[in-house]
GROMACS .gro file of N, CA and C in nm:
model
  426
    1UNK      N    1   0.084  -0.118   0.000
    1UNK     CA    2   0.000   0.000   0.000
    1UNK      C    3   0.089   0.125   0.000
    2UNK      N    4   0.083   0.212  -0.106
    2UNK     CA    5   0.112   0.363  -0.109
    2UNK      C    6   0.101   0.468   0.005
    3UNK      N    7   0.132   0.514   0.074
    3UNK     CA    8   0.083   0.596   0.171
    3UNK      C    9   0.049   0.746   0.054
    4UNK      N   10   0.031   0.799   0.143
    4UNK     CA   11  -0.044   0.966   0.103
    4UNK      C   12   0.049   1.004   0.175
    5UNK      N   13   0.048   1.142   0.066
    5UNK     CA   14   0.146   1.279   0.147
    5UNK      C   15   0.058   1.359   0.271
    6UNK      N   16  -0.051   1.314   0.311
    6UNK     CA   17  -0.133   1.325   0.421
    6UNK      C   18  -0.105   1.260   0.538
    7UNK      N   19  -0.082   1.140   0.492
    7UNK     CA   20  -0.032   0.997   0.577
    7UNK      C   21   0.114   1.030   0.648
    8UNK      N   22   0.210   1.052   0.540
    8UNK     CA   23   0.330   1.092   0.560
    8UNK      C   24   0.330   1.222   0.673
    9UNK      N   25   0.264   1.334   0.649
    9UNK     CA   26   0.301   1.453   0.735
    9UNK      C   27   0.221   1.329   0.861
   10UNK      N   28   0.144   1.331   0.850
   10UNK     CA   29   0.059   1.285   0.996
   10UNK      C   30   0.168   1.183   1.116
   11UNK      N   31   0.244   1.093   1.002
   11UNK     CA   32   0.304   1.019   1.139
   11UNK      C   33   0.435   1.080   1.143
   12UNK      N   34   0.477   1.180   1.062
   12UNK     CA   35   0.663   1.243   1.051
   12UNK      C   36   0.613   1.358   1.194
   13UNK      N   37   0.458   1.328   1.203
   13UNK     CA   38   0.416   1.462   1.338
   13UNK      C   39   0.410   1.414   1.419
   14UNK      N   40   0.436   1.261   1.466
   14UNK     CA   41   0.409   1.219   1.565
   14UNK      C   42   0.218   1.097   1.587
   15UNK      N   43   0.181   1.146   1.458
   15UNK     CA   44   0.026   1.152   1.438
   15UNK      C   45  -0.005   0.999   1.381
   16UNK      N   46  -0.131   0.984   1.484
   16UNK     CA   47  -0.194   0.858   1.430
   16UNK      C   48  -0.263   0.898   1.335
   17UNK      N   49  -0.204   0.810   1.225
   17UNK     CA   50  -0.321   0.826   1.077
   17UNK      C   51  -0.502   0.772   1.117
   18UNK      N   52  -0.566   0.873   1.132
   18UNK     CA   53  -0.705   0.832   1.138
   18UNK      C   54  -0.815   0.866   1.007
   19UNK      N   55  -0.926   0.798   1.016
   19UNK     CA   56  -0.963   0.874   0.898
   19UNK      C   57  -1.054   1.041   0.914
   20UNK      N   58  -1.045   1.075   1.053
   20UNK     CA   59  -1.137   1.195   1.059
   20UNK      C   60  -0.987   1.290   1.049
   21UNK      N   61  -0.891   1.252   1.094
   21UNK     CA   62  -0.741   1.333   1.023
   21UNK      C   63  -0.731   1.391   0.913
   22UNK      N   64  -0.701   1.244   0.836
   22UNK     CA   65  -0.701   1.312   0.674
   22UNK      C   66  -0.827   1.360   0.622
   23UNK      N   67  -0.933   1.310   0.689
   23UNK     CA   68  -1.074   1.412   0.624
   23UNK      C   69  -1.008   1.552   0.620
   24UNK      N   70  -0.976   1.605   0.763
   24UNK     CA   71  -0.965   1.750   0.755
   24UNK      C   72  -0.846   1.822   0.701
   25UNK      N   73  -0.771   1.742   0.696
   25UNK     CA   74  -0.637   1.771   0.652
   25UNK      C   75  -0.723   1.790   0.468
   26UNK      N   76  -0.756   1.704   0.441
   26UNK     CA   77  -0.794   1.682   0.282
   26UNK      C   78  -0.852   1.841   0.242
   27UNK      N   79  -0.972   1.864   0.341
   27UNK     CA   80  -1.039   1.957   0.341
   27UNK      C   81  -0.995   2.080   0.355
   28UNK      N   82  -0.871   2.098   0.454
   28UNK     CA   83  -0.829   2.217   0.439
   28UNK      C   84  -0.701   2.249   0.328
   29UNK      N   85  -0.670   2.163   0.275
   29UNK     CA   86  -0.553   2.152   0.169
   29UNK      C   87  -0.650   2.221   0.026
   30UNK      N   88  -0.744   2.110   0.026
   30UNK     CA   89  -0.819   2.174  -0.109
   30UNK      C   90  -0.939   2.311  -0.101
   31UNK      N   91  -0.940   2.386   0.072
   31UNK     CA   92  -1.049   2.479   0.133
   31UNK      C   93  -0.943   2.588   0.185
   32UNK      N   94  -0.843   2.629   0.165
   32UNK     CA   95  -0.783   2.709   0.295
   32UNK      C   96  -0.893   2.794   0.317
   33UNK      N   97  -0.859   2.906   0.515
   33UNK     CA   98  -0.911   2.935   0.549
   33UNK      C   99  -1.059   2.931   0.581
   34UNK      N  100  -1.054   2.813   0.602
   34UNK     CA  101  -1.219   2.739   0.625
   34UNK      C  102  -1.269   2.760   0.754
   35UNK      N  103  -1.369   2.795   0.812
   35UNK     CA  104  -1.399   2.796   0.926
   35UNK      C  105  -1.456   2.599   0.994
   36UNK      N  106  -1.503   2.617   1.093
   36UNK     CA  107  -1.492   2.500   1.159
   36UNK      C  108  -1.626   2.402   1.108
   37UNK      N  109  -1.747   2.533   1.103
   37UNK     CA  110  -1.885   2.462   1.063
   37UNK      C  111  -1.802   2.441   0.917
   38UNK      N  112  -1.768   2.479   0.850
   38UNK     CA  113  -1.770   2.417   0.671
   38UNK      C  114  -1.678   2.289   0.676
   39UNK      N  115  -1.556   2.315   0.746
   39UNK     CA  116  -1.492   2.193   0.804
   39UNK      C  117  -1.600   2.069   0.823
   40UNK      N  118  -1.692   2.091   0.926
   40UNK     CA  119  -1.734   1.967   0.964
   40UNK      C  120  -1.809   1.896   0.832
   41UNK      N  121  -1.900   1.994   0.809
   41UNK     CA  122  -1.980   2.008   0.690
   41UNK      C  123  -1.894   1.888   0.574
   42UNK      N  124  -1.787   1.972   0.545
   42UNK     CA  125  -1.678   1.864   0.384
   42UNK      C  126  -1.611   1.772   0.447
   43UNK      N  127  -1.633   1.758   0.544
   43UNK     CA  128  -1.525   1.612   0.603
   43UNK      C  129  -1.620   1.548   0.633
   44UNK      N  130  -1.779   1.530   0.648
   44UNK     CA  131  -1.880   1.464   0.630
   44UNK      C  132  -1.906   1.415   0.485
   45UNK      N  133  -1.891   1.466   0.423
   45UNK     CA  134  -1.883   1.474   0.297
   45UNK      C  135  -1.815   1.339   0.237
   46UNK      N  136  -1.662   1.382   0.289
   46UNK     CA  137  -1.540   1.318   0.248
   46UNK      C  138  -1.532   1.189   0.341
   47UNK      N  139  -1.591   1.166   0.427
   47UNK     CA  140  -1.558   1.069   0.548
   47UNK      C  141  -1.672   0.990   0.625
   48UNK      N  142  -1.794   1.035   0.590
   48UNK     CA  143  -1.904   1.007   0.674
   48UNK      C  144  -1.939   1.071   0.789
   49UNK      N  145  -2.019   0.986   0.891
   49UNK     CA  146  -2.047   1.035   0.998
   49UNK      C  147  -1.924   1.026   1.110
   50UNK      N  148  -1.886   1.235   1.083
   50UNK     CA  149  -1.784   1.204   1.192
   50UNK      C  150  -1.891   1.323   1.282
   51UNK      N  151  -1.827   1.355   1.471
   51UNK     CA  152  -1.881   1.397   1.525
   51UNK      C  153  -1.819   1.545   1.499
   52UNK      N  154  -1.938   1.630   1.558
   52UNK     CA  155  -1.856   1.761   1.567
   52UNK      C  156  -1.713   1.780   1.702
   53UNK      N  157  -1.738   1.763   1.817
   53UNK     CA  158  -1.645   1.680   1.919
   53UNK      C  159  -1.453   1.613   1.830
   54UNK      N  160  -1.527   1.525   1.745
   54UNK     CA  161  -1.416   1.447   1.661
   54UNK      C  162  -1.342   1.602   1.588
   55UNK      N  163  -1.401   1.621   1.491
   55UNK     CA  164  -1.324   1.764   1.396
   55UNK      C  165  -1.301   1.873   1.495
   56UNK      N  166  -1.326   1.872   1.632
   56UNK     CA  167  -1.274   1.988   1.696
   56UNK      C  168  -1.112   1.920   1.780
   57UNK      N  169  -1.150   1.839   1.805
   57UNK     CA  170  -0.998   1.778   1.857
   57UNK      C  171  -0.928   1.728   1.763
   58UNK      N  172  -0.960   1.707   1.618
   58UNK     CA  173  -0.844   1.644   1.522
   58UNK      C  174  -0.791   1.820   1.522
   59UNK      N  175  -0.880   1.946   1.490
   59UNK     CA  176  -0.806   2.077   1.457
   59UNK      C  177  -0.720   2.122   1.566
   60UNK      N  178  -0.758   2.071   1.685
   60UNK     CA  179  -0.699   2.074   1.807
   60UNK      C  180  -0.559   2.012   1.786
   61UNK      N  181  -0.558   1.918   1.772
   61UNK     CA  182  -0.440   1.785   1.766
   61UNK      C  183  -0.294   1.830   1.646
   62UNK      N  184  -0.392   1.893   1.536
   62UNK     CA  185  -0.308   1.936   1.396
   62UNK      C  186  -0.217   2.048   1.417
   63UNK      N  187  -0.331   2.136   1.534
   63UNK     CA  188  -0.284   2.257   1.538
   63UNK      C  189  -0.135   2.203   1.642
   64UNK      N  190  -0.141   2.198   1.705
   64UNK     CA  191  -0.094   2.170   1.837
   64UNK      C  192   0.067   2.110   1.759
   65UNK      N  193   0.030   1.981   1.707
   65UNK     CA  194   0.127   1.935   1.587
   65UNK      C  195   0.230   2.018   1.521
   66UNK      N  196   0.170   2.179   1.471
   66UNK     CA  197   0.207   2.259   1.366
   66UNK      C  198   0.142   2.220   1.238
   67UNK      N  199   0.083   2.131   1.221
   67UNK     CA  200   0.048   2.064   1.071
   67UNK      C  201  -0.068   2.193   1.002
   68UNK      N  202  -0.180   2.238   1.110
   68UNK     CA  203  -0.258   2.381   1.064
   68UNK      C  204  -0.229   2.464   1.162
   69UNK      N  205  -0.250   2.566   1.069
   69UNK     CA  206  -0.209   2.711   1.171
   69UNK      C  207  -0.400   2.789   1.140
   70UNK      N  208  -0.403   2.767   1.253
   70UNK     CA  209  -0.557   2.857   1.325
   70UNK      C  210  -0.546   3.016   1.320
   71UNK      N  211  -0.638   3.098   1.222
   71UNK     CA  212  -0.614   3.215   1.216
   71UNK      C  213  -0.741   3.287   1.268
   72UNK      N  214  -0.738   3.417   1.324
   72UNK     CA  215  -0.913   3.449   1.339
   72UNK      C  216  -0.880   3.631   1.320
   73UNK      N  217  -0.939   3.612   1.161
   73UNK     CA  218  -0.944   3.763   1.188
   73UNK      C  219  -1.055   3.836   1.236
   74UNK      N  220  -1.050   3.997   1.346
   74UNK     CA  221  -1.100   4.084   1.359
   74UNK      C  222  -1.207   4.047   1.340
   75UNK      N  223  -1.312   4.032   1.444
   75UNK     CA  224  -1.479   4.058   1.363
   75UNK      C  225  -1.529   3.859   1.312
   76UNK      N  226  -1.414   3.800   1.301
   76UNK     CA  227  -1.454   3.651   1.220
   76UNK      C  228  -1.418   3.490   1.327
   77UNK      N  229  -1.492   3.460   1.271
   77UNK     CA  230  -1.471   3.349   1.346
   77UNK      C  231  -1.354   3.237   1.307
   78UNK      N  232  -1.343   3.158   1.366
   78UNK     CA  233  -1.176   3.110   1.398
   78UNK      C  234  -1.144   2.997   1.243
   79UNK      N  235  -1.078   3.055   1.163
   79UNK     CA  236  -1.033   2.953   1.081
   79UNK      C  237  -0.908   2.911   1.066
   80UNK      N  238  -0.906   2.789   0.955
   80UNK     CA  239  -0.782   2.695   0.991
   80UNK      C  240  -0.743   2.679   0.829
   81UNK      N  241  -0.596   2.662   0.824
   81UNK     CA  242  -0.494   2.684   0.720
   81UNK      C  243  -0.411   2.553   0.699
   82UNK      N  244  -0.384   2.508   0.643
   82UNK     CA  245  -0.216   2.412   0.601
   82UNK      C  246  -0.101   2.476   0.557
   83UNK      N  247  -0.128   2.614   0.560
   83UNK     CA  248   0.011   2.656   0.524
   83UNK      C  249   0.057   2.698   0.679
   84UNK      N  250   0.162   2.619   0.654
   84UNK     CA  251   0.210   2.661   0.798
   84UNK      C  252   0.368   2.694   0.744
   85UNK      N  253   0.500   2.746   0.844
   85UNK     CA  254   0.646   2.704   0.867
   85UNK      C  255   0.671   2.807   0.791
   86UNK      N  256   0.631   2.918   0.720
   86UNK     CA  257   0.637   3.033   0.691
   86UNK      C  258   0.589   3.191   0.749
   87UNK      N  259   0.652   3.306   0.746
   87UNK     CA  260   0.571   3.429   0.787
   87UNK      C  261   0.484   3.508   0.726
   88UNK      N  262   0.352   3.401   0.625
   88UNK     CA  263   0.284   3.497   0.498
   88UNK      C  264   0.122   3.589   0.638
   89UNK      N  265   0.069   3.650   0.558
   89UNK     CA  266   0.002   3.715   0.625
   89UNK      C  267  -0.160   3.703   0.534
   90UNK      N  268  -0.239   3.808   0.572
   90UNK     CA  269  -0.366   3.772   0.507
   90UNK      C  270  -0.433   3.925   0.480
   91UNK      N  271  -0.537   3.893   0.356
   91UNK     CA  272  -0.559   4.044   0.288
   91UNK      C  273  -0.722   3.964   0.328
   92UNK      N  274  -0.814   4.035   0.404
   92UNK     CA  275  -0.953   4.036   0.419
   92UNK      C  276  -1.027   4.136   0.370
   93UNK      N  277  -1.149   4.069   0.288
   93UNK     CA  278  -1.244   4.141   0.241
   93UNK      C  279  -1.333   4.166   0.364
   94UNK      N  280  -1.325   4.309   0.379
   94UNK     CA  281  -1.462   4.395   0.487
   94UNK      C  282  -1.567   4.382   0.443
   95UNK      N  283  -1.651   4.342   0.317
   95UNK     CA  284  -1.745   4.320   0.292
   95UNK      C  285  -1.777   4.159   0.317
   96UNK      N  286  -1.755   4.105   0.220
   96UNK     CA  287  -1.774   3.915   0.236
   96UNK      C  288  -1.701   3.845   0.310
   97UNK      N  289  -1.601   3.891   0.334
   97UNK     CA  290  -1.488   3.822   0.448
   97UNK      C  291  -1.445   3.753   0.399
   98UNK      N  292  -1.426   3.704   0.222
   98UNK     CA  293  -1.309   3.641   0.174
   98UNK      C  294  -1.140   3.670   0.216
   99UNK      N  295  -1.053   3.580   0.230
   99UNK     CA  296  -0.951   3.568   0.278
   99UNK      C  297  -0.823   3.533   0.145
  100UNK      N  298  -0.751   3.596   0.148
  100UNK     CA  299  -0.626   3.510   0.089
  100UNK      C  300  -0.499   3.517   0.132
  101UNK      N  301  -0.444   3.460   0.121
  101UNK     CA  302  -0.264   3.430   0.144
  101UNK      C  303  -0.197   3.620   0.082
  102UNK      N  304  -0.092   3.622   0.175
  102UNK     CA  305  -0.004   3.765   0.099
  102UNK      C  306   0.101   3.720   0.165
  103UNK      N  307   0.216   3.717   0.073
  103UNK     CA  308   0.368   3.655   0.108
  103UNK      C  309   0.419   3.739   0.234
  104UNK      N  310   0.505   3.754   0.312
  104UNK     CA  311   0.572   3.870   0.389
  104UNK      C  312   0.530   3.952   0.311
  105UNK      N  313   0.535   4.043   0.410
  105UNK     CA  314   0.516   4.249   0.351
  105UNK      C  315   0.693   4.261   0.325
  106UNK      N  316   0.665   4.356   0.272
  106UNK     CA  317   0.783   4.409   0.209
  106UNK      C  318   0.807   4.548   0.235
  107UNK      N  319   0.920   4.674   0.212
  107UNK     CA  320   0.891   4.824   0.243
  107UNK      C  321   0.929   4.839   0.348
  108UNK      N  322   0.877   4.977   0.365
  108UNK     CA  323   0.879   5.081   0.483
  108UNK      C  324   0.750   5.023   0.601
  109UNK      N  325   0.610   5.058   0.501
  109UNK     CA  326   0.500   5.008   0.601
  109UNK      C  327   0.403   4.925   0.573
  110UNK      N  328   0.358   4.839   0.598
  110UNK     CA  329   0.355   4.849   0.754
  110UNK      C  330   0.500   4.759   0.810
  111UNK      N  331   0.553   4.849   0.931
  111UNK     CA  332   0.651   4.866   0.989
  111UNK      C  333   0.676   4.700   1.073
  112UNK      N  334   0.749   4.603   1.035
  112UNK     CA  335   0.779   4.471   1.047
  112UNK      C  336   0.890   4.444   1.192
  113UNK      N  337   0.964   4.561   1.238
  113UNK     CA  338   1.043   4.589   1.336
  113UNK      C  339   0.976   4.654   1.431
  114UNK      N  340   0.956   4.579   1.531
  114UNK     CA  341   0.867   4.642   1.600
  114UNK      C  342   0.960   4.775   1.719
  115UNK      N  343   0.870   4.872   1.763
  115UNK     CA  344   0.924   5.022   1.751
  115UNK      C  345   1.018   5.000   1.915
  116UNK      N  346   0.934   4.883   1.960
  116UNK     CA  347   0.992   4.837   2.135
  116UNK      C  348   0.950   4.671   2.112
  117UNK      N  349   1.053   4.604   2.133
  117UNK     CA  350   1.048   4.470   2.204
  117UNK      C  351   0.986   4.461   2.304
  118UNK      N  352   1.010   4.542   2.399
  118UNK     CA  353   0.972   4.501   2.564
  118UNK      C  354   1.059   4.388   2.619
  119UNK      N  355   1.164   4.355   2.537
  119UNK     CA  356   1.288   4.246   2.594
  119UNK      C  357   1.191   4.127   2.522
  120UNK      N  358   1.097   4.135   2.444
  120UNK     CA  359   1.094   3.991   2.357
  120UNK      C  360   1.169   3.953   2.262
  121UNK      N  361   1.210   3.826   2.254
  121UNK     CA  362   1.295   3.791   2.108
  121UNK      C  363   1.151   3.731   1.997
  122UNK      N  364   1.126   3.871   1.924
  122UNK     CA  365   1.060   3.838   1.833
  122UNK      C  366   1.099   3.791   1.679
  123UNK      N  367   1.053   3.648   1.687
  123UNK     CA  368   1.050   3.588   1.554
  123UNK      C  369   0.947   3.563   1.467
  124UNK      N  370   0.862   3.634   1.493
  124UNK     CA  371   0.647   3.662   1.338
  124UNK      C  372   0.643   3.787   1.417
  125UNK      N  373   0.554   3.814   1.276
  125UNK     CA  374   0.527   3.931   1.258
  125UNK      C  375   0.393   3.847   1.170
  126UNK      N  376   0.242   3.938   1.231
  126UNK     CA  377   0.120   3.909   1.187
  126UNK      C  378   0.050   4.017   1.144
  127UNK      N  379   0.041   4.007   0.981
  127UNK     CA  380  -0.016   4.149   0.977
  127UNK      C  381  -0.092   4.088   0.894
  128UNK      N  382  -0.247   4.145   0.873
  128UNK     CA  383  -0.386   4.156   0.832
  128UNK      C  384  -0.443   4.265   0.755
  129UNK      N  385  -0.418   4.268   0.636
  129UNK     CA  386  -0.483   4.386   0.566
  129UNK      C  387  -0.611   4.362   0.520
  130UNK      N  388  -0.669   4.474   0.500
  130UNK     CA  389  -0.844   4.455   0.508
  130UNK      C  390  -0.878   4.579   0.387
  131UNK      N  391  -0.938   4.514   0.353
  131UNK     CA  392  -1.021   4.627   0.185
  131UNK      C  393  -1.133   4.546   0.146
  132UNK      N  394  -1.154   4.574   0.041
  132UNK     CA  395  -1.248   4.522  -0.033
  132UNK      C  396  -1.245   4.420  -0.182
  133UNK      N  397  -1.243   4.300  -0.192
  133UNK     CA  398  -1.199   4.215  -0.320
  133UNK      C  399  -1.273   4.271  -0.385
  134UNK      N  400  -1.171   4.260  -0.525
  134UNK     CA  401  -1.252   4.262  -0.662
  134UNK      C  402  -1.417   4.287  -0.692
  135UNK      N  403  -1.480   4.154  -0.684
  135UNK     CA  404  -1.621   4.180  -0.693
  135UNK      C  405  -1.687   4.263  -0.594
  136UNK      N  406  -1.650   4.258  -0.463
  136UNK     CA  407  -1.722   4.319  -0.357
  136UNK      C  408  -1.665   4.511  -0.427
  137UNK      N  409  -1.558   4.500  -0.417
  137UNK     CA  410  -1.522   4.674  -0.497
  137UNK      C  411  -1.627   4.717  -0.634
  138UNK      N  412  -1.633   4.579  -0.708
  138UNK     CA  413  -1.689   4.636  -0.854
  138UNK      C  414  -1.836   4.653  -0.807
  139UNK      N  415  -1.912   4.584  -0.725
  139UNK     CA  416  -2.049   4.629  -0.700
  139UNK      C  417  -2.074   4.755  -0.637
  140UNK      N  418  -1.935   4.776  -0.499
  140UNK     CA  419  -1.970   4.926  -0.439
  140UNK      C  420  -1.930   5.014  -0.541
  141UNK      N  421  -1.856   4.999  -0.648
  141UNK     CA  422  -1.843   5.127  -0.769
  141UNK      C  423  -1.973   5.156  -0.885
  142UNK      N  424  -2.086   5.034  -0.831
  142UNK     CA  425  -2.161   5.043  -0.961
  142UNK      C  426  -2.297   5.138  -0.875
   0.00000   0.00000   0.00000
C-alpha cells in the first residue's frame, strides 16, 4: 500500500493516521481558510459520519502538531490553514470576508520591526490587511 502525502506529514508529526485526520487535513488543503462549521460540513462529505467533538480535537491535535495554523481575523470566526512554517500574512475582504494568502510584507509600512520589544525575542510578525476584493469593490463602484 502507497501511503499519502497526508499519511506521511501525519506520522513524521508524531500523528496517528485516522480517517477523521485526513478528512480534515484533505479539506483544508483543497479549502484554505475554512472555518470550523464548513470543516465539519466537507469532512462529512469526504468521510461520513464524523462527530462535531471528533473535527474539533483532530483541529486541536493538527494545530498543536504545527500541521494547521488557526487564524481568526478581527470581527470573524476562527479559521484553519495548512500553510504553515512560513511568515505569509492575510488580505480580508470587509465586505464578504473572503480571505487570501499575501507573502511577507515588504517596504517601509507596515513597519515589520517592532518600535519596542519590551525584551521579547521576536521571531512573526502578523499582519492583516483589510479592503475590499474585486467583486465586492466592482459592485460598491456600480
Amino acid at each position: 500500500m502507497v501511503e499519502t502525502d497526508i499519511e506521511v506529514q501525519l506520522r513524521q508529526s508524531g500523528l496517528r493516521v485516522t480517517r477523521p485526520r485526513v478528512a480534515v487535513l484533505t479539506v483544508l488543503r483543497d479549502h484554505p481558510h475554512t472555518d470550523t462549521d464548513t470543516i465539519i460540513r466537507r469532512v462529512r462529505d469526504v468521510a461520513g459520519d464524523v462527530s462535531h467533538q471528533a473535527v474539533y480535537d483532530v483541529l486541536r491535535a493538527l494545530t498543536d502538531a504545527g500541521l494547521v495554523r488557526r487564524i481568526q481575523p478581527s470581527g470573524s470566526v476562527a479559521r484553519y490553514e495548512v500553510r504553515v512554517g512560513d511568515n505569509h500574512h492575510h488580505v480580508v475582504c470587509r465586505s464578504c470576508g473572503f480571505i487570501a494568502d499575501v507573502d511577507c510584507a515588504v517596504g517601509e509600512a507596515p513597519c515589520l520591526d517592532a518600535s519596542a520589544d519590551h525584551g521579547f525575542l521576536i521571531d512573526q510578525a502578523e499582519v492583516t490587511y483589510w479592503g475590499l476584493c474585486a467583486p465586492c469593490a466592482a459592485a460598491a463602484a456600480s
